[in-house]
C-alpha positions as a Python dict, from the first residue, in 0.01 Angstrom:
ca = {
    (1, 'X'): (0, 0, 0),
    (2, 'X'): (92, 307, -205),
    (3, 'X'): (-184, 498, -376),
    (4, 'X'): (-127, 744, -661),
    (5, 'X'): (-394, 982, -783),
    (6, 'X'): (-332, 1187, -1098),
    (7, 'X'): (-514, 1504, -1195),
    (8, 'X'): (-484, 1796, -1434),
    (9, 'X'): (-546, 1631, -1771),
    (10, 'X'): (-782, 1772, -2029),
    (11, 'X'): (-825, 1914, -2374),
    (12, 'X'): (-583, 2183, -2488),
    (13, 'X'): (-498, 2351, -2817),
    (14, 'X'): (-164, 2297, -2983),
    (15, 'X'): (95, 2528, -2827),
    (16, 'X'): (-92, 2534, -2498),
    (17, 'X'): (8, 2420, -2150),
    (18, 'X'): (-115, 2182, -1883),
    (19, 'X'): (16, 2083, -1545),
    (20, 'X'): (-40, 1728, -1425),
    (21, 'X'): (-29, 1642, -1056),
    (22, 'X'): (16, 1306, -884),
    (23, 'X'): (-60, 1285, -514),
    (24, 'X'): (92, 988, -331),
    (25, 'X'): (9, 824, -4),
    (26, 'X'): (116, 518, 181),
    (27, 'X'): (496, 548, 162),
    (28, 'X'): (780, 777, 258),
    (29, 'X'): (733, 988, -54),
    (30, 'X'): (1074, 1159, -39),
    (31, 'X'): (1248, 827, -87),
    (32, 'X'): (1062, 736, -404),
    (33, 'X'): (1171, 774, -761),
    (34, 'X'): (866, 927, -932),
    (35, 'X'): (798, 887, -1301),
    (36, 'X'): (552, 998, -1564),
    (37, 'X'): (466, 760, -1847),
    (38, 'X'): (221, 801, -2132),
    (39, 'X'): (38, 570, -2366),
    (40, 'X'): (-117, 681, -2693),
    (41, 'X'): (-380, 469, -2871),
    (42, 'X'): (-218, 174, -3044),
    (43, 'X'): (122, 243, -2896),
    (44, 'X'): (327, 106, -2611),
    (45, 'X'): (353, 289, -2282),
    (46, 'X'): (663, 508, -2282),
    (47, 'X'): (863, 685, -2015),
    (48, 'X'): (828, 1063, -2035),
    (49, 'X'): (1027, 1184, -1735),
    (50, 'X'): (1148, 1087, -1389),
    (51, 'X'): (1276, 1257, -1080),
    (52, 'X'): (1485, 1084, -817),
    (53, 'X'): (1483, 1128, -440),
    (54, 'X'): (1764, 1381, -469),
    (55, 'X'): (1609, 1574, -756),
    (56, 'X'): (1790, 1429, -1052),
    (57, 'X'): (1570, 1446, -1356),
    (58, 'X'): (1546, 1268, -1691),
    (59, 'X'): (1336, 1355, -1997),
    (60, 'X'): (1269, 1162, -2313),
    (61, 'X'): (1394, 1330, -2629),
    (62, 'X'): (1037, 1389, -2746),
    (63, 'X'): (957, 1621, -2452),
    (64, 'X'): (1297, 1764, -2357),
    (65, 'X'): (1284, 2139, -2342),
    (66, 'X'): (902, 2145, -2325),
    (67, 'X'): (813, 1946, -2014),
    (68, 'X'): (934, 1990, -1661),
    (69, 'X'): (906, 1738, -1377),
    (70, 'X'): (918, 1852, -1018),
    (71, 'X'): (824, 1727, -671),
    (72, 'X'): (703, 1877, -347),
    (73, 'X'): (792, 1630, -71),
    (74, 'X'): (595, 1833, 187),
    (75, 'X'): (282, 1771, -20),
    (76, 'X'): (370, 1417, -134),
    (77, 'X'): (309, 1535, -492),
    (78, 'X'): (493, 1518, -818),
    (79, 'X'): (414, 1749, -1109),
    (80, 'X'): (457, 1749, -1482),
    (81, 'X'): (444, 2095, -1640),
    (82, 'X'): (381, 2056, -2012),
    (83, 'X'): (436, 2352, -2237),
    (84, 'X'): (420, 2398, -2615),
    (85, 'X'): (199, 2094, -2642),
    (86, 'X'): (173, 1909, -2975),
    (87, 'X'): (-99, 1678, -3109),
    (88, 'X'): (147, 1391, -3074),
    (89, 'X'): (152, 1452, -2696),
    (90, 'X'): (-205, 1319, -2686),
    (91, 'X'): (-212, 1013, -2457),
    (92, 'X'): (-314, 884, -2123),
    (93, 'X'): (-50, 994, -1875),
    (94, 'X'): (34, 770, -1582),
    (95, 'X'): (217, 842, -1262),
    (96, 'X'): (454, 570, -1139),
    (97, 'X'): (639, 531, -809),
    (98, 'X'): (945, 319, -743),
    (99, 'X'): (939, 258, -371),
    (100, 'X'): (1249, 122, -195),
    (101, 'X'): (1351, -156, -163),
    (102, 'X'): (1184, -273, -484),
    (103, 'X'): (812, -206, -524),
    (104, 'X'): (639, -31, -808),
    (105, 'X'): (297, 134, -816),
    (106, 'X'): (84, 297, -1084),
    (107, 'X'): (-187, 561, -1086),
    (108, 'X'): (-508, 527, -1278),
    (109, 'X'): (-401, 767, -1553),
    (110, 'X'): (-528, 1101, -1680),
    (111, 'X'): (-621, 1180, -2040),
    (112, 'X'): (-440, 1458, -2222),
    (113, 'X'): (-577, 1559, -2561),
    (114, 'X'): (-403, 1820, -2777),
    (115, 'X'): (-630, 1928, -3059),
    (116, 'X'): (-764, 2238, -3225),
}
């Protein structure tokens, strides 16, 4: 059983930065594709970014150039550095792991609120 624990959310002013962390246990972390999703009130959950086992990254258009996903396989942790935050980035952010050969796991989510 894979467990994912997110941290780093909070309240930040527009233009500010936050770094989310997701610590994983229960699998060979380096083999996983790790994703960050978010869900704003009244909206569907959307993919924000992912990083593959070999370090290939993807970003949604809404965060490209502002957010950076990275992983530290030695610490079994994936990060999401969020810069130049906007009010529309307000959401619950979820960590997701795709574990070979075909399992998927979710964290409990961490709230990010961007407001002055």
